[in-house]
XYZ file of C-alpha atoms in Angstrom:
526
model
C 40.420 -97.149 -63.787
C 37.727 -98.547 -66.756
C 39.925 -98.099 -69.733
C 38.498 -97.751 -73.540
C 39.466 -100.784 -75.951
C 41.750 -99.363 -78.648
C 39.557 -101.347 -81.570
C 36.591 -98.850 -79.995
C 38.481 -95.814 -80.125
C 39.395 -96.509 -83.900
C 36.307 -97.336 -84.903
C 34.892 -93.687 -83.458
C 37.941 -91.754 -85.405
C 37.303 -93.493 -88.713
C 33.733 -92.930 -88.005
C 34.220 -89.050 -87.318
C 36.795 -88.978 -89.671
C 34.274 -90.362 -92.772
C 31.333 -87.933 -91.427
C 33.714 -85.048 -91.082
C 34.672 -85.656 -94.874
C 30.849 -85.857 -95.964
C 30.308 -82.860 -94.306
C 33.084 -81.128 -95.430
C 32.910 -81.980 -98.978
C 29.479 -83.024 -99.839
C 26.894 -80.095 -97.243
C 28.997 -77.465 -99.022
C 29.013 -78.650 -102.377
C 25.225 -79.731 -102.106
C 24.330 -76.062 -100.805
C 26.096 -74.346 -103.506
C 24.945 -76.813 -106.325
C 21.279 -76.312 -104.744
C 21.547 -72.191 -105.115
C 22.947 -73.245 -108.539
C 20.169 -75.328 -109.177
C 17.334 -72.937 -107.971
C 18.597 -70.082 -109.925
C 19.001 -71.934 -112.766
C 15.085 -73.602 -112.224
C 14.186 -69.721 -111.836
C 15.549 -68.761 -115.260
C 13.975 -71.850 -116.677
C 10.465 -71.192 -115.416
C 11.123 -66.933 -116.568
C 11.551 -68.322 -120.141
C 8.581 -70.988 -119.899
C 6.341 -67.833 -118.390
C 7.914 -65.408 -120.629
C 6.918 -67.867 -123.306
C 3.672 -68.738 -122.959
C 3.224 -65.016 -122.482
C 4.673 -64.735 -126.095
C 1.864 -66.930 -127.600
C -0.729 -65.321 -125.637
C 0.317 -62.041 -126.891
C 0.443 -63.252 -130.435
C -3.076 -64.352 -129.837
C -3.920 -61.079 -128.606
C -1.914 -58.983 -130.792
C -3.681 -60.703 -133.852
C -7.265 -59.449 -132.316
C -6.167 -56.086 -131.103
C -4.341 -55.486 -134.486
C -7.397 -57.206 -136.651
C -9.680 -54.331 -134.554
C -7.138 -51.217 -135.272
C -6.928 -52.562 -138.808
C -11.028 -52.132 -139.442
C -10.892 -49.079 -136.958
C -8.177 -47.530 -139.618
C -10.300 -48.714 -142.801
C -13.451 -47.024 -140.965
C -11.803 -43.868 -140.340
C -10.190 -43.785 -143.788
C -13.227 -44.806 -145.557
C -16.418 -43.557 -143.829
C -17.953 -40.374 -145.797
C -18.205 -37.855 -142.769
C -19.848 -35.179 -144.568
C -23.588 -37.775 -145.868
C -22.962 -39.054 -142.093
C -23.625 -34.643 -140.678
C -25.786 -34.150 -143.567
C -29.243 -34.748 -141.314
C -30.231 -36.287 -144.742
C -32.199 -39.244 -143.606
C -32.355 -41.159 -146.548
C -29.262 -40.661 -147.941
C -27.828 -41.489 -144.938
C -29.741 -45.014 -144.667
C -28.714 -45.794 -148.631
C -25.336 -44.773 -148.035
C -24.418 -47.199 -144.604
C -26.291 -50.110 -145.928
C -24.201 -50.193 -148.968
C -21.081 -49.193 -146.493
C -21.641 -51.832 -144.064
C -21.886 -54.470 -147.354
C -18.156 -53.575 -148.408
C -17.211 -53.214 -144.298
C -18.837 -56.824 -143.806
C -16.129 -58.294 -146.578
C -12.630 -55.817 -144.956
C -13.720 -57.734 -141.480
C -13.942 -60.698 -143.058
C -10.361 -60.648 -144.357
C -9.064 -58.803 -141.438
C -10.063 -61.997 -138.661
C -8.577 -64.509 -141.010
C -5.660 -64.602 -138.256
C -7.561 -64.741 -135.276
C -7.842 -68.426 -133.638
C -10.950 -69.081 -132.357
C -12.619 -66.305 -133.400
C -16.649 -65.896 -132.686
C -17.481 -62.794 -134.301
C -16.540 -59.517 -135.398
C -18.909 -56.160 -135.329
C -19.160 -52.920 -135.666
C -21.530 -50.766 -133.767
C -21.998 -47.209 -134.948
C -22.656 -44.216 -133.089
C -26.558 -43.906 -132.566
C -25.978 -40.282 -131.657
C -24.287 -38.991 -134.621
C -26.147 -41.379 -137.019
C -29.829 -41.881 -135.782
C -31.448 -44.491 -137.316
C -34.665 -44.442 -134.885
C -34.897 -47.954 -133.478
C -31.836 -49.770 -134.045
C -28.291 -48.395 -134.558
C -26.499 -48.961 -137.232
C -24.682 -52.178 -137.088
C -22.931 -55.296 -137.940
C -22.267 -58.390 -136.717
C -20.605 -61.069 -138.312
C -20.589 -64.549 -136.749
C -17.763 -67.302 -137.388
C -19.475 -70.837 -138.785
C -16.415 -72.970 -137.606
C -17.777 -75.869 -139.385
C -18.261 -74.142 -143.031
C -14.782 -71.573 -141.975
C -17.792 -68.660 -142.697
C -19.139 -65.785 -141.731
C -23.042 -65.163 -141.598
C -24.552 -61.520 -140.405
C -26.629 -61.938 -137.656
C -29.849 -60.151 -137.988
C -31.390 -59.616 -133.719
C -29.399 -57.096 -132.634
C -29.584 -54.845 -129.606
C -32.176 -52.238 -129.827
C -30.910 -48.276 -129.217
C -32.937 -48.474 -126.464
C -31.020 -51.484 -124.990
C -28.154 -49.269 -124.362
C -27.298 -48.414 -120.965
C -24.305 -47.305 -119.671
C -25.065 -49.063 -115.883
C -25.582 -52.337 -117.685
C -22.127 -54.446 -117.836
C -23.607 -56.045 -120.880
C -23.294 -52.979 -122.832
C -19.294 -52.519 -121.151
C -17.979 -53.402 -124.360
C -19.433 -50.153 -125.791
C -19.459 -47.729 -123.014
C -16.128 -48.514 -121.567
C -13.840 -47.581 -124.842
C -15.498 -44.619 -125.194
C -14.896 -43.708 -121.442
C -11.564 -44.831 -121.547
C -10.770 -43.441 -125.407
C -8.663 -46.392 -125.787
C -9.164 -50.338 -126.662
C -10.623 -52.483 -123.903
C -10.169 -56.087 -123.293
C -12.987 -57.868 -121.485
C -12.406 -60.158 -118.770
C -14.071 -63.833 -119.712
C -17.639 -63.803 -119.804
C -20.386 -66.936 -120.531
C -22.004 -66.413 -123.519
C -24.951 -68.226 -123.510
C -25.197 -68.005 -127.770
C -22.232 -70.060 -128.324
C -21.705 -71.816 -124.926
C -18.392 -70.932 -123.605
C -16.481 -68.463 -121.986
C -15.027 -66.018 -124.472
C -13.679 -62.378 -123.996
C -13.873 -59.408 -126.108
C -11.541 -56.388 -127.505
C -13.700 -53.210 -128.801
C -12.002 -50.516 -130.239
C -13.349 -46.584 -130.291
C -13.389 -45.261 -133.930
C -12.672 -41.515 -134.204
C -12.653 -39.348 -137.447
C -11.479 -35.843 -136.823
C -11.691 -36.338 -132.985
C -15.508 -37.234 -133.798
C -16.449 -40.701 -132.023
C -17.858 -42.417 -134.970
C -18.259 -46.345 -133.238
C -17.182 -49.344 -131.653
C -15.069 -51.953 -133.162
C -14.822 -55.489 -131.455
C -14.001 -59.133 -131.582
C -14.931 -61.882 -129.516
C -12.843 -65.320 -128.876
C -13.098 -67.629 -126.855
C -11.338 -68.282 -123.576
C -10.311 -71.850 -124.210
C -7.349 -70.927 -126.217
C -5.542 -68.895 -123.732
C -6.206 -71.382 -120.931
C -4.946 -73.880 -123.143
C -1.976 -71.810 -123.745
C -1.501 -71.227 -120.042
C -1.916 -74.784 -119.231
C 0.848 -75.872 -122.004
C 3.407 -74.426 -120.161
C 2.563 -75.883 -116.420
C 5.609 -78.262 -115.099
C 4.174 -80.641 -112.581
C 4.326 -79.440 -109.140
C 3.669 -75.773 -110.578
C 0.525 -73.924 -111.797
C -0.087 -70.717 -113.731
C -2.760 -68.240 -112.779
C -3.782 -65.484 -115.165
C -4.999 -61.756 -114.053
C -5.980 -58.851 -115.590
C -4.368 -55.142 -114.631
C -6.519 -54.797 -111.682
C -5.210 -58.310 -109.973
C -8.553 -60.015 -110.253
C -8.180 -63.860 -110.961
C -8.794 -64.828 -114.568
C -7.390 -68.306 -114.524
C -6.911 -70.057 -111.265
C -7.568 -73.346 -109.335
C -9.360 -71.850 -106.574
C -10.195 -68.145 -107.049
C -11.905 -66.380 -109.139
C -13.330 -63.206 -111.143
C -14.557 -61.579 -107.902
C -10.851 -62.458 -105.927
C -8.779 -60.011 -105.967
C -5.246 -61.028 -105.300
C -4.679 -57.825 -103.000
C -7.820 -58.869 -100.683
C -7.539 -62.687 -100.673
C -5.383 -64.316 -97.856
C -7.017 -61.607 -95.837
C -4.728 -58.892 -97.553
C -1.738 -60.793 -96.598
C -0.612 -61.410 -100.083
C -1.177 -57.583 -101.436
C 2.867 -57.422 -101.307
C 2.861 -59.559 -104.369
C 0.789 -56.853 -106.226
C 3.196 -53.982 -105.301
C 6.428 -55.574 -106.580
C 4.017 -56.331 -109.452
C 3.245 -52.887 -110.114
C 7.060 -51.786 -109.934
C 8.066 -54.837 -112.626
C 6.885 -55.261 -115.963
C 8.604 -59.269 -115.419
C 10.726 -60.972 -113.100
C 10.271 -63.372 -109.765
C 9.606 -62.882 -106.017
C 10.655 -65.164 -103.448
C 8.599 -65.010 -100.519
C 7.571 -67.396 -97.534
C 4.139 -67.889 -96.460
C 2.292 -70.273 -93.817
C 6.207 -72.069 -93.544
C 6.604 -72.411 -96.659
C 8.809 -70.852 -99.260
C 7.102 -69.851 -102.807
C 8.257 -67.677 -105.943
C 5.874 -66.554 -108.033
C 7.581 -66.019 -111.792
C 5.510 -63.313 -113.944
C 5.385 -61.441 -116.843
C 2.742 -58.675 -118.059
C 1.059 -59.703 -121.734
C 0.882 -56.598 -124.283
C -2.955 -56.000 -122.804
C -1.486 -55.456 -119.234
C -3.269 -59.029 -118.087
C -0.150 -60.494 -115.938
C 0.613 -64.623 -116.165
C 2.075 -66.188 -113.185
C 3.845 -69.421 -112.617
C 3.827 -70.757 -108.467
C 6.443 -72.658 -107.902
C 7.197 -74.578 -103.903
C 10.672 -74.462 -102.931
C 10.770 -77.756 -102.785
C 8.949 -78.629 -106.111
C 12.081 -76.097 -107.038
C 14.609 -78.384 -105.607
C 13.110 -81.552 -107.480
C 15.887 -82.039 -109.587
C 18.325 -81.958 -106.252
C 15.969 -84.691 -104.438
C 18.037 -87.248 -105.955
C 21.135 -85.702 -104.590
C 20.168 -85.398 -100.936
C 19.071 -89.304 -101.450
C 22.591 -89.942 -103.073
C 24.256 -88.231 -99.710
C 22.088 -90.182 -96.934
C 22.972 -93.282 -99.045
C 26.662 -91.669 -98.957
C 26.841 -91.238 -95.601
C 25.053 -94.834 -94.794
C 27.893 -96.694 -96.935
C 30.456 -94.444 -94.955
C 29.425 -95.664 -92.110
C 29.108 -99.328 -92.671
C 32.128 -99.325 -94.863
C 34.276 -97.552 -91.737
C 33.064 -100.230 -89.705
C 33.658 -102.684 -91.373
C 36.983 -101.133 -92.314
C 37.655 -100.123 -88.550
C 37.308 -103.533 -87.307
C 39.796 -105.051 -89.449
C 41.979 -102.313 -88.945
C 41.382 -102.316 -85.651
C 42.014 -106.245 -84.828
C 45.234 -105.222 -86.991
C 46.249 -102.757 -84.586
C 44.692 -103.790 -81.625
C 45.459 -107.337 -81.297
C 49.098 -107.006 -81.657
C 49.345 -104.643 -78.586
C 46.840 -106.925 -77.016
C 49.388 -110.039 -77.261
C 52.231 -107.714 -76.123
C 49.823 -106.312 -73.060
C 49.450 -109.404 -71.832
C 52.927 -110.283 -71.815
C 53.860 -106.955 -70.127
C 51.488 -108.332 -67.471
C 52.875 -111.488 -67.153
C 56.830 -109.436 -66.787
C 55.004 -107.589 -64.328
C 53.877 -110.404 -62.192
C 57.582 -112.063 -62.513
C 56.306 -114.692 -64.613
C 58.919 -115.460 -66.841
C 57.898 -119.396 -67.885
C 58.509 -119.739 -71.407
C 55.076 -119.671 -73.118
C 55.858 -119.286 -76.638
C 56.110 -115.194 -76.776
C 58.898 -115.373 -80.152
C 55.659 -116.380 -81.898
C 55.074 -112.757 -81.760
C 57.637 -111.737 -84.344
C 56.544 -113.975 -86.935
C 53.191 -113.263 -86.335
C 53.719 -109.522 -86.450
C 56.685 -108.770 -89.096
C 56.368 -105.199 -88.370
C 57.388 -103.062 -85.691
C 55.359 -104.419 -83.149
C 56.740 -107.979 -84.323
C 60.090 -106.070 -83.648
C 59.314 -105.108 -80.145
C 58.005 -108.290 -78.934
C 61.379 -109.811 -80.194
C 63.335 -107.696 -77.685
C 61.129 -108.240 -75.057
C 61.357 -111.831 -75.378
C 65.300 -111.184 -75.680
C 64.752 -109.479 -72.687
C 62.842 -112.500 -71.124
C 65.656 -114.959 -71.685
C 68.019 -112.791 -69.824
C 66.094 -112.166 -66.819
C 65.431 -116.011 -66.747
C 69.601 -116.291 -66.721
C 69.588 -114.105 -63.966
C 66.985 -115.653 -61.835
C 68.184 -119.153 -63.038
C 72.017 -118.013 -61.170
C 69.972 -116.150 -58.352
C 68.306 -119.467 -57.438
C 71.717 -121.544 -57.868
C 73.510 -119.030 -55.899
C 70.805 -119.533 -52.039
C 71.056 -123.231 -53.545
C 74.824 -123.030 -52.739
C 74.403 -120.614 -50.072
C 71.868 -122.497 -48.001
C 74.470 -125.625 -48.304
C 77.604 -123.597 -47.096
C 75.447 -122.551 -44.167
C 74.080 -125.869 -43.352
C 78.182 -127.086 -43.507
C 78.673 -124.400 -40.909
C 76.024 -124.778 -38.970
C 77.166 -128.290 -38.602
C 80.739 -127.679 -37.552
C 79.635 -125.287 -35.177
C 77.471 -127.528 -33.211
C 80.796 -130.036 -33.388
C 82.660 -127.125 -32.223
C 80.144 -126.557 -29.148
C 80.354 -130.093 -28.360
C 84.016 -130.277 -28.057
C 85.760 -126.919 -27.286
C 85.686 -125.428 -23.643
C 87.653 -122.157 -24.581
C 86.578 -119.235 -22.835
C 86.676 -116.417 -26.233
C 84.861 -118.993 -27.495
C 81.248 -118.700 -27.296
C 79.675 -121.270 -29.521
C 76.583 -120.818 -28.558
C 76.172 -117.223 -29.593
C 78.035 -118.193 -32.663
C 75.516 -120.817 -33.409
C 72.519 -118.584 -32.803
C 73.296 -115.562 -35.212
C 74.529 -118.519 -37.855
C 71.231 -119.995 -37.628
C 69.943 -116.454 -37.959
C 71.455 -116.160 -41.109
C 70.141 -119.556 -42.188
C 66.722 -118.152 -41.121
C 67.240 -114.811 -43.370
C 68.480 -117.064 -46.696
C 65.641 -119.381 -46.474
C 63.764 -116.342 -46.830
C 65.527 -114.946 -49.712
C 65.208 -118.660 -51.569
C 61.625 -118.660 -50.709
C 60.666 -114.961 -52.302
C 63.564 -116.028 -55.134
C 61.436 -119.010 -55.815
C 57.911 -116.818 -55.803
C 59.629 -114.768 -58.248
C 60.173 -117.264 -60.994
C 56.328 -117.844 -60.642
C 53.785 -115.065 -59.937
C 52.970 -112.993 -56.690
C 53.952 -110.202 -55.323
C 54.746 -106.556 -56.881
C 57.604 -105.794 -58.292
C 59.030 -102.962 -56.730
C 57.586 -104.328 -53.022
C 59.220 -107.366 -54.023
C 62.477 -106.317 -54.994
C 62.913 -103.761 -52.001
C 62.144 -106.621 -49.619
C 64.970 -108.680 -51.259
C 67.660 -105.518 -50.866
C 66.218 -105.808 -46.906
C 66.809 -109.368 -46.426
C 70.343 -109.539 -48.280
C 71.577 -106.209 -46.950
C 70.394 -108.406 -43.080
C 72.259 -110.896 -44.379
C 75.803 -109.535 -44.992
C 74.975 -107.451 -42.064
C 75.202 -110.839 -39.973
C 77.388 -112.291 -42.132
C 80.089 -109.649 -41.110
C 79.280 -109.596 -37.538
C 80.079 -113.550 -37.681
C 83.489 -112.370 -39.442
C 84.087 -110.092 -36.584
C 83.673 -112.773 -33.568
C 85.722 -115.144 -35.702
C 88.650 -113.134 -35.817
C 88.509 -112.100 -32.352
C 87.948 -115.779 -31.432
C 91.399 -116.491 -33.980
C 93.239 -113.661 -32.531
C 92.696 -114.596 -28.705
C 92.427 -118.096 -28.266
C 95.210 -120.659 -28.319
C 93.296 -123.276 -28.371
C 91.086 -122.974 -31.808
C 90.769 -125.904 -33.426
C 91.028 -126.165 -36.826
C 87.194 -126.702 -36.921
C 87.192 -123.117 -36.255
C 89.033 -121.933 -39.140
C 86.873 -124.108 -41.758
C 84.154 -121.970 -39.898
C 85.684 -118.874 -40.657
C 86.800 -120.173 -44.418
C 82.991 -121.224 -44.924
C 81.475 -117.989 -43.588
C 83.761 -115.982 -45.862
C 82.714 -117.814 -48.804
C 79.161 -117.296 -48.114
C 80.164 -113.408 -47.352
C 81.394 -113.811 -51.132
C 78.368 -115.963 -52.235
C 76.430 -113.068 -50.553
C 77.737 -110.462 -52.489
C 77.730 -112.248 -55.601
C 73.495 -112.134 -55.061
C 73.541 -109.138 -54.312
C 75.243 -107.966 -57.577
C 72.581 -110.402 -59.640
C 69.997 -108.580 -58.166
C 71.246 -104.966 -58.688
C 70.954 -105.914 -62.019
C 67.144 -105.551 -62.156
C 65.783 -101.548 -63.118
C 63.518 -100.421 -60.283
């Protein structure tokens, strides 16, 4: 039977033991500090979105609120009854010298717009006819003089068409009754995107015109942009979920069709939050998408990766592998020495078990063992060598004993052939005498010979030792039938010799010798 080296099976317990403590204390703590993590990431990025929506909305709010605030002066201001008096003239005298002191309130009103381009005012062609061109205003932004300068080539009445998105910015207020924000638009005048707010100006439920502003886009990319943490990106939209601001799509991408529809679920939890996050997974991956609606219903979005969530945490799962590496080497390490501790010790005292168990018992320096090992095991080698020196007692008097047997036998065997030589007496059959003696010689030699393999190394111990029983129980067996004859031989012949009774003196001693062996040997635990 292959047996497992005790060094290897402590090495695989500390090994399991170390992984089994990773596991147990590090996986749980690293899953619970990674759902810590990711919800605290999540509330990060809802206050980055939520506040770059803030300073997009101030940006906004300032237009929106510069518009209401010349809508308000308009509607407060504006003389309705010249305006329905069909009086051409007056008319004409009375909105040029209007529009002067309107041109100077939207002046002061844009001050706290950023990136302002211009700021008009388009009045309704229907209610005030001034034949070929409406009666307008629009006032340009010099950035390099901080001005404003009227410019003069404006759209003709007849320019205006509803169809047209060019004129959207007039048609669409007035459809909707409400401001409307433009989505970002060249403009070939100034050369860059910009957007516009126009505002529908109503006295007494009477549309009177259009108020507007336009800015340019650049400052709420920029403000998007500010926000971005690496790995991430922000998209902008406007209330119908077409792409404003984004890497790859689009104006004419709607986020409900892209993806071939399969991302329309994003739109629907839109439409049921004003803010928040959705986790979702897509093409194996998992994604949030953090959002939060501006005060013009355009929504911003941050996209975040899982794992781009888990950044912070990479260093963690790099701290456990390197963890769970030093575990490993260290319990090696560890193991062996702790092992060769263990190990060797029961290694020495194996091998002297062995050497008991092949009946060695030649001194070969075993008390070493206690003062190598001053522990327990040092202990337990100390009785076995105890043990050692007693059985070599025992074999040492086993061996004297055959030594002394083997010479009473050869003393008898001698006087017996003496006694065949010279005695005729008829109860007194040497011969037969002399063969079981030399029987008995036969048998001890025997016993001395496995004796002597003992105190060396052979045969098994308990095969051994139950052949020795055999050959000493043979002998006394003999030894007493000898006895027997003897005593008929003394009891019925008068003509013994005295020979004859040393014989029967000798064969009792080795009867007693016999027993004596026999005793040693009962001594030994089968």
């Amino acid at each position: 039977m292959k047996f497992k080296k005790l060094r290897t099976t402590i090495n695989y317990i500390m090994l399991i033991s170390i992984i089994t403590i990773i596991v147990i204390v590090f996986v749980p703590t690293l899953l619970i500090s990674s759902k810590n993590i990711k919800e605290t990431k999540i509330k990060e990025y809802e206050t980055l979105n939520e506040l770059s929506a803030k300073k997009i909305d101030i940006s906004l709010n300032n237009i929106s609120q510069s518009v209401i605030n010349i809508s308000n002066y308009i509607e407060s201001t504006i003389n309705m009854d010249v305006l329905q008096s069909n009086d051409k003239d007056r008319i004409n005298i009375y909105m040029k010298d209007y529009i002067k002191k309107l041109n100077g309130f939207m002046v002061k009103s844009t001050k706290t717009v950023n990136d302002n381009i211009d700021v008009y005012i388009t009045f309704n062609f229907d209610l005030i006819n001034n034949e070929e061109y409406p009666y307008q205003s629009l006032l340009t932004y010099d950035i390099y003089n901080d001005s404003y300068s009227e410019l003069k080539e404006l759209a003709k009445i007849s320019d205006f068409d509803s169809s047209s998105s060019n004129f959207a910015w007039y048609f669409d207020p007035i459809y909707s009754s409400s401001g409307i924000w433009s989505n970002p638009y060249d403009d070939s005048y100034v050369g860059k995107k910009i957007f516009t707010f126009s505002y529908p100006v109503y006295v007494d439920d009477i549309f009177v015109g259009i108020v507007g502003i336009d800015s340019t886009f650049d400052q709420i990319k920029e403000l998007i942009n500010k926000y971005n943490v690496k790995n991430t990106y922000s998209i902008l939209m406007n209330k119908k979920y077409y792409h404003l601001v984004h890497p790859v799509y689009g104006l004419k991408d709607n986020l409900r069709k892209i993806e071939n529809g399969n991302l329309a679920f994003i739109a629907d939890f839109m439409d049921k939050n004003k803010q928040g996050y959705l986790k979702y997974r897509y093409k194996g991956k998992t994604k949030y998408v953090v959002f939060t609606r501006l005060s013009n219903d355009w929504i911003i979005t941050t996209n975040i990766t899982e794992w781009s969530l888990l950044k912070s945490i990479r260093n963690q799962y790099v701290i456990l592998l390197v963890a769970v590496l030093l575990g490993i080497i260290i319990s090696i390490i560890a193991s062996y020495r702790v092992g060769n501790y263990i190990s060797k010790p029961i290694e020495d005292l194996t091998k002297l078990f062995d050497k008991i168990s092949r009946f060695d018992l030649r001194d070969s320096g075993e008390n070493i063992l206690y003062t190598l090992y001053p522990n327990e095991i040092g202990k337990l080698s100390s009785s076995i060598y105890d043990m050692l020196i007693d059985q070599r007692k025992i074999v040492g008097t086993i061996v004297g004993s055959t030594e002394e047997f083997n010479i009473k036998f050869s003393e008898t065997n001698s006087k017996l052939l003496s006694i065949n030589r010279s005695t005729e007496d008829q109860y007194f059959s040497t011969k037969e005498l002399n063969k079981a003696l030399e029987e008995i010689s036969v048998t001890m030699n025997d016993i001395y010979n496995s004796i002597y393999e003992y105190s060396k190394i052979n045969n098994e111990k308990s095969e051994f030792m139950n052949g020795l029983f055999i050959m000493i129980s043979e002998v006394n067996s003999n030894l007493e039938e000898s006895i027997a004859t003897l005593e008929i031989i003394e009891n019925n012949s008068k003509n013994i010799t005295e020979e004859a009774k040393d014989v029967y003196i000798s064969l009792k001693d080795s009867l007693r010798l016999s027993n004596m062996l026999y005793d040693l040997v009962s001594k030994f635990k089968i």
